[in-house]
């Protein structure tokens, strides 16, 4: 019994080291109190409670769960992307993608943590980080599937060898996206959390609408006059709505940031707007890329079947009388175009929403009324953090 | 009027123990004995009370012979008002026994920044 007590005490002291500094002394206090507790079952129960406390404060369950989920996603991506003949260029590309992405996603949190801190202690931040990572894994996975068609020698025609420049740019873009996901969900994000949540929500809505209107990345062509007219009208409306939503995102982000983070955020509306737009553009681009490339990857690789389905849906053929491979290769090569979406959407979103945010700021030199009902500006978490650090 | 948040029955029993003699610094095991709470339940409550600035904590100033230094706790003035208001509304916490002794203390650190 005494050996077990000593072992549990030692384990508690080891676990205490894992805790943040402001929590460590509580575990140390509990360990110190163990000497007061009558030996035997009571002291064991006391120390067991201490272990439970330390595990809870160290978020051990969450850490283990996150590690297991990350490992499972990495193994699933590797399992799906690894197969094929070594001589196939697509297999080489896919294997490089899997290895580099796993290294990037595992290593970046350590680097980003130094700049922006660990993950924010809120459910939306943790869920956002997990969903963002899952989206990157999913994109690598569906890219691996479509690349198998893009690199099939009899169908590629002009494609010879591996386009390594494109691969490097893709991996660099994924590293940038992963860094962004980690930064916006960190404890010291580059913008007010309200700004980032507004941008993410707007980006998800824009991305879904674009995907629904063109699930393969290009406009559909309908056979009938009225469906074609309706579809064209919906496309035009979507473009206007997308621009309007992006501008509104900038304006809303500035107002909500002023309410949440105080006058510091309100004083820099263009930056808050730009960050919201960046978030919206990146979210929309990632969503569109994953869903559209996934659709291309999951479509039946049988030209005749798809031809039959499209005819019964009232749409014209989206491909000619070519072979099954021609259709697959066309779509697979088209999927590479999503790299442009991944780069351009955040840039465009940032610029448009910055303009919207700047417009929401009003004339310079006139302080804005933050909460909107005459209440004084309440310090938000970012301000409290700043005050705490200054103190 | 003191702000009176909603407390669980376990938290109320801890507040009652600390309210019994508000000037007295209590250590964890003595609170556990009074409330009947296990350490895994008691300490998260103490941490939350300190985080909300309702309770302050400090280590004993001197190293006592034969045992480690204790971490000591007592209610802040705001915490005392809140605890009394909460206990007035919910006067049925676990029975509290009078503490056995008054340990020596020196405030080294005050927890409670929200």
Short mmCIF file of N, CA, C and O in Angstrom, two decimals, chain A residues 41-93:
data_model
loop_
_atom_site.label_atom_id
_atom_site.label_comp_id
_atom_site.label_asym_id
_atom_site.label_seq_id
_atom_site.Cartn_x
_atom_site.Cartn_y
_atom_site.Cartn_z
N UNK A 41 -6.14 3.73 2.58
CA UNK A 41 -7.11 3.98 1.51
C UNK A 41 -7.45 5.46 1.37
O UNK A 41 -7.62 5.96 0.26
N UNK A 42 -7.52 6.17 2.51
CA UNK A 42 -7.88 7.60 2.44
C UNK A 42 -6.82 8.39 1.68
O UNK A 42 -7.14 9.25 0.85
N UNK A 43 -5.55 8.10 1.98
CA UNK A 43 -4.49 8.84 1.28
C UNK A 43 -4.45 8.48 -0.20
O UNK A 43 -4.23 9.34 -1.05
N UNK A 44 -4.70 7.21 -0.49
CA UNK A 44 -4.75 6.79 -1.90
C UNK A 44 -5.88 7.52 -2.64
O UNK A 44 -5.70 7.98 -3.76
N UNK A 45 -7.03 7.61 -1.98
CA UNK A 45 -8.17 8.30 -2.60
C UNK A 45 -7.84 9.77 -2.82
O UNK A 45 -8.19 10.36 -3.85
N UNK A 46 -7.15 10.36 -1.83
CA UNK A 46 -6.76 11.77 -1.95
C UNK A 46 -5.83 11.96 -3.15
O UNK A 46 -6.01 12.88 -3.97
N UNK A 47 -4.85 11.09 -3.28
CA UNK A 47 -3.90 11.21 -4.39
C UNK A 47 -4.57 10.90 -5.74
O UNK A 47 -4.24 11.51 -6.75
N UNK A 48 -5.53 9.96 -5.70
CA UNK A 48 -6.25 9.66 -6.95
C UNK A 48 -7.02 10.89 -7.42
O UNK A 48 -7.06 11.20 -8.62
N UNK A 49 -7.61 11.60 -6.46
CA UNK A 49 -8.28 12.85 -6.82
C UNK A 49 -7.29 13.85 -7.40
O UNK A 49 -7.62 14.61 -8.31
N UNK A 50 -6.09 13.86 -6.84
CA UNK A 50 -5.05 14.76 -7.35
C UNK A 50 -4.68 14.42 -8.78
O UNK A 50 -4.50 15.31 -9.62
N UNK A 51 -4.58 13.14 -9.06
CA UNK A 51 -4.25 12.73 -10.43
C UNK A 51 -5.37 13.15 -11.40
O UNK A 51 -5.11 13.60 -12.51
N UNK A 52 -6.61 12.99 -10.91
CA UNK A 52 -7.75 13.41 -11.75
C UNK A 52 -7.70 14.92 -11.99
O UNK A 52 -7.91 15.39 -13.11
N UNK A 53 -7.38 15.66 -10.94
CA UNK A 53 -7.28 17.11 -11.08
C UNK A 53 -6.19 17.48 -12.08
O UNK A 53 -6.41 18.30 -12.98
N UNK A 54 -5.00 16.88 -11.91
CA UNK A 54 -3.88 17.22 -12.78
C UNK A 54 -4.18 16.84 -14.23
O UNK A 54 -3.89 17.61 -15.16
N UNK A 55 -4.79 15.66 -14.42
CA UNK A 55 -5.11 15.23 -15.78
C UNK A 55 -6.12 16.19 -16.41
O UNK A 55 -6.01 16.54 -17.59
N UNK A 56 -7.10 16.61 -15.61
CA UNK A 56 -8.10 17.53 -16.14
C UNK A 56 -7.50 18.88 -16.47
O UNK A 56 -7.76 19.45 -17.53
N UNK A 57 -6.66 19.40 -15.56
CA UNK A 57 -6.08 20.72 -15.79
C UNK A 57 -5.07 20.68 -16.94
O UNK A 57 -4.88 21.67 -17.63
N UNK A 58 -4.41 19.54 -17.12
CA UNK A 58 -3.45 19.43 -18.23
C UNK A 58 -4.16 19.11 -19.54
O UNK A 58 -3.50 19.00 -20.57
N UNK A 59 -5.50 18.97 -19.49
CA UNK A 59 -6.28 18.63 -20.68
C UNK A 59 -5.72 17.38 -21.35
O UNK A 59 -5.58 17.30 -22.56
N UNK A 60 -5.40 16.40 -20.50
CA UNK A 60 -4.77 15.19 -21.03
C UNK A 60 -5.70 14.46 -21.99
O UNK A 60 -5.28 14.00 -23.05
N UNK A 61 -6.98 14.37 -21.60
CA UNK A 61 -7.93 13.67 -22.46
C UNK A 61 -8.03 14.31 -23.82
O UNK A 61 -8.04 13.64 -24.85
N UNK A 62 -8.07 15.66 -23.81
CA UNK A 62 -8.18 16.38 -25.07
C UNK A 62 -6.92 16.20 -25.91
O UNK A 62 -6.97 16.02 -27.11
N UNK A 63 -5.77 16.25 -25.23
CA UNK A 63 -4.51 16.10 -25.97
C UNK A 63 -4.41 14.71 -26.59
O UNK A 63 -4.01 14.57 -27.76
N UNK A 64 -4.77 13.71 -25.80
CA UNK A 64 -4.70 12.34 -26.32
C UNK A 64 -5.69 12.18 -27.48
O UNK A 64 -5.37 11.61 -28.53
N UNK A 65 -6.90 12.71 -27.29
CA UNK A 65 -7.91 12.61 -28.34
C UNK A 65 -7.47 13.30 -29.62
O UNK A 65 -7.62 12.77 -30.72
N UNK A 66 -6.90 14.49 -29.47
CA UNK A 66 -6.41 15.24 -30.64
C UNK A 66 -5.30 14.46 -31.33
O UNK A 66 -5.28 14.34 -32.56
N UNK A 67 -4.38 13.90 -30.54
CA UNK A 67 -3.27 13.15 -31.14
C UNK A 67 -3.78 11.91 -31.87
O UNK A 67 -3.32 11.60 -32.98
N UNK A 68 -4.75 11.22 -31.26
CA UNK A 68 -5.30 10.02 -31.90
C UNK A 68 -6.02 10.39 -33.20
O UNK A 68 -5.87 9.71 -34.23
N UNK A 69 -6.79 11.48 -33.15
CA UNK A 69 -7.53 11.90 -34.35
C UNK A 69 -6.56 12.31 -35.45
O UNK A 69 -6.74 11.96 -36.62
N UNK A 70 -5.51 13.03 -35.07
CA UNK A 70 -4.52 13.45 -36.05
C UNK A 70 -3.83 12.23 -36.66
O UNK A 70 -3.66 12.13 -37.88
N UNK A 71 -3.46 11.29 -35.79
CA UNK A 71 -2.79 10.08 -36.28
C UNK A 71 -3.69 9.29 -37.22
O UNK A 71 -3.26 8.81 -38.26
N UNK A 72 -4.98 9.19 -36.85
CA UNK A 72 -5.92 8.45 -37.70
C UNK A 72 -6.09 9.14 -39.05
O UNK A 72 -6.10 8.47 -40.10
N UNK A 73 -6.20 10.47 -39.03
CA UNK A 73 -6.35 11.20 -40.30
C UNK A 73 -5.10 11.05 -41.17
O UNK A 73 -5.20 10.85 -42.38
N UNK A 74 -3.94 11.13 -40.53
CA UNK A 74 -2.69 10.99 -41.29
C UNK A 74 -2.57 9.59 -41.88
O UNK A 74 -2.20 9.43 -43.05
N UNK A 75 -2.93 8.59 -41.07
CA UNK A 75 -2.83 7.21 -41.57
C UNK A 75 -3.85 6.95 -42.67
O UNK A 75 -3.55 6.28 -43.67
N UNK A 76 -5.05 7.49 -42.51
CA UNK A 76 -6.07 7.32 -43.54
C UNK A 76 -5.65 7.97 -44.85
O UNK A 76 -5.82 7.39 -45.93
N UNK A 77 -5.10 9.18 -44.76
CA UNK A 77 -4.64 9.87 -45.97
C UNK A 77 -3.50 9.09 -46.61
O UNK A 77 -3.45 8.93 -47.84
N UNK A 78 -2.58 8.62 -45.79
CA UNK A 78 -1.44 7.86 -46.33
C UNK A 78 -1.92 6.57 -46.98
O UNK A 78 -1.46 6.20 -48.06
N UNK A 79 -2.85 5.90 -46.33
CA UNK A 79 -3.36 4.62 -46.84
C UNK A 79 -4.03 4.82 -48.20
O UNK A 79 -3.86 4.02 -49.11
N UNK A 80 -4.78 5.93 -48.33
CA UNK A 80 -5.49 6.17 -49.58
C UNK A 80 -4.57 6.69 -50.67
O UNK A 80 -4.78 6.42 -51.85
N UNK A 81 -3.59 7.48 -50.29
CA UNK A 81 -2.76 8.13 -51.30
C UNK A 81 -1.50 7.38 -51.65
O UNK A 81 -0.81 7.73 -52.60
N UNK A 82 -1.17 6.37 -50.86
CA UNK A 82 0.14 5.72 -51.01
C UNK A 82 0.17 4.69 -52.13
O UNK A 82 1.20 4.47 -52.76
N UNK A 83 -0.98 4.06 -52.40
CA UNK A 83 -0.99 2.90 -53.30
C UNK A 83 -0.64 3.23 -54.74
O UNK A 83 -0.68 4.40 -55.16
N UNK A 84 -0.29 2.18 -55.50
CA UNK A 84 0.03 2.34 -56.92
C UNK A 84 1.43 1.89 -57.24
O UNK A 84 2.24 1.64 -56.35
N UNK A 85 1.67 1.78 -58.54
CA UNK A 85 3.00 1.34 -58.97
C UNK A 85 4.03 2.45 -58.75
O UNK A 85 3.73 3.62 -59.04
N UNK A 86 5.20 2.11 -58.26
CA UNK A 86 6.20 3.15 -57.99
C UNK A 86 6.59 3.94 -59.24
O UNK A 86 6.99 5.10 -59.13
N UNK A 87 6.44 3.32 -60.40
CA UNK A 87 6.83 4.02 -61.63
C UNK A 87 5.82 5.10 -62.02
O UNK A 87 6.14 5.99 -62.81
N UNK A 88 4.62 5.02 -61.48
CA UNK A 88 3.57 5.98 -61.82
C UNK A 88 3.93 7.35 -61.22
O UNK A 88 4.10 7.47 -60.00
N UNK A 89 4.01 8.40 -62.05
CA UNK A 89 4.36 9.74 -61.50
C UNK A 89 3.36 10.20 -60.44
O UNK A 89 3.74 10.88 -59.48
N UNK A 90 2.08 9.84 -60.62
CA UNK A 90 1.07 10.26 -59.64
C UNK A 90 1.35 9.68 -58.27
O UNK A 90 1.13 10.34 -57.24
N UNK A 91 1.84 8.45 -58.23
CA UNK A 91 2.12 7.81 -56.94
C UNK A 91 3.24 8.54 -56.22
O UNK A 91 3.17 8.80 -55.01
N UNK A 92 4.26 8.91 -56.98
CA UNK A 92 5.38 9.65 -56.37
C UNK A 92 4.88 10.98 -55.80
O UNK A 92 5.19 11.35 -54.66
N UNK A 93 4.07 11.68 -56.61
CA UNK A 93 3.55 12.98 -56.16
C UNK A 93 2.69 12.80 -54.91
O UNK A 93 2.82 13.55 -53.93
#
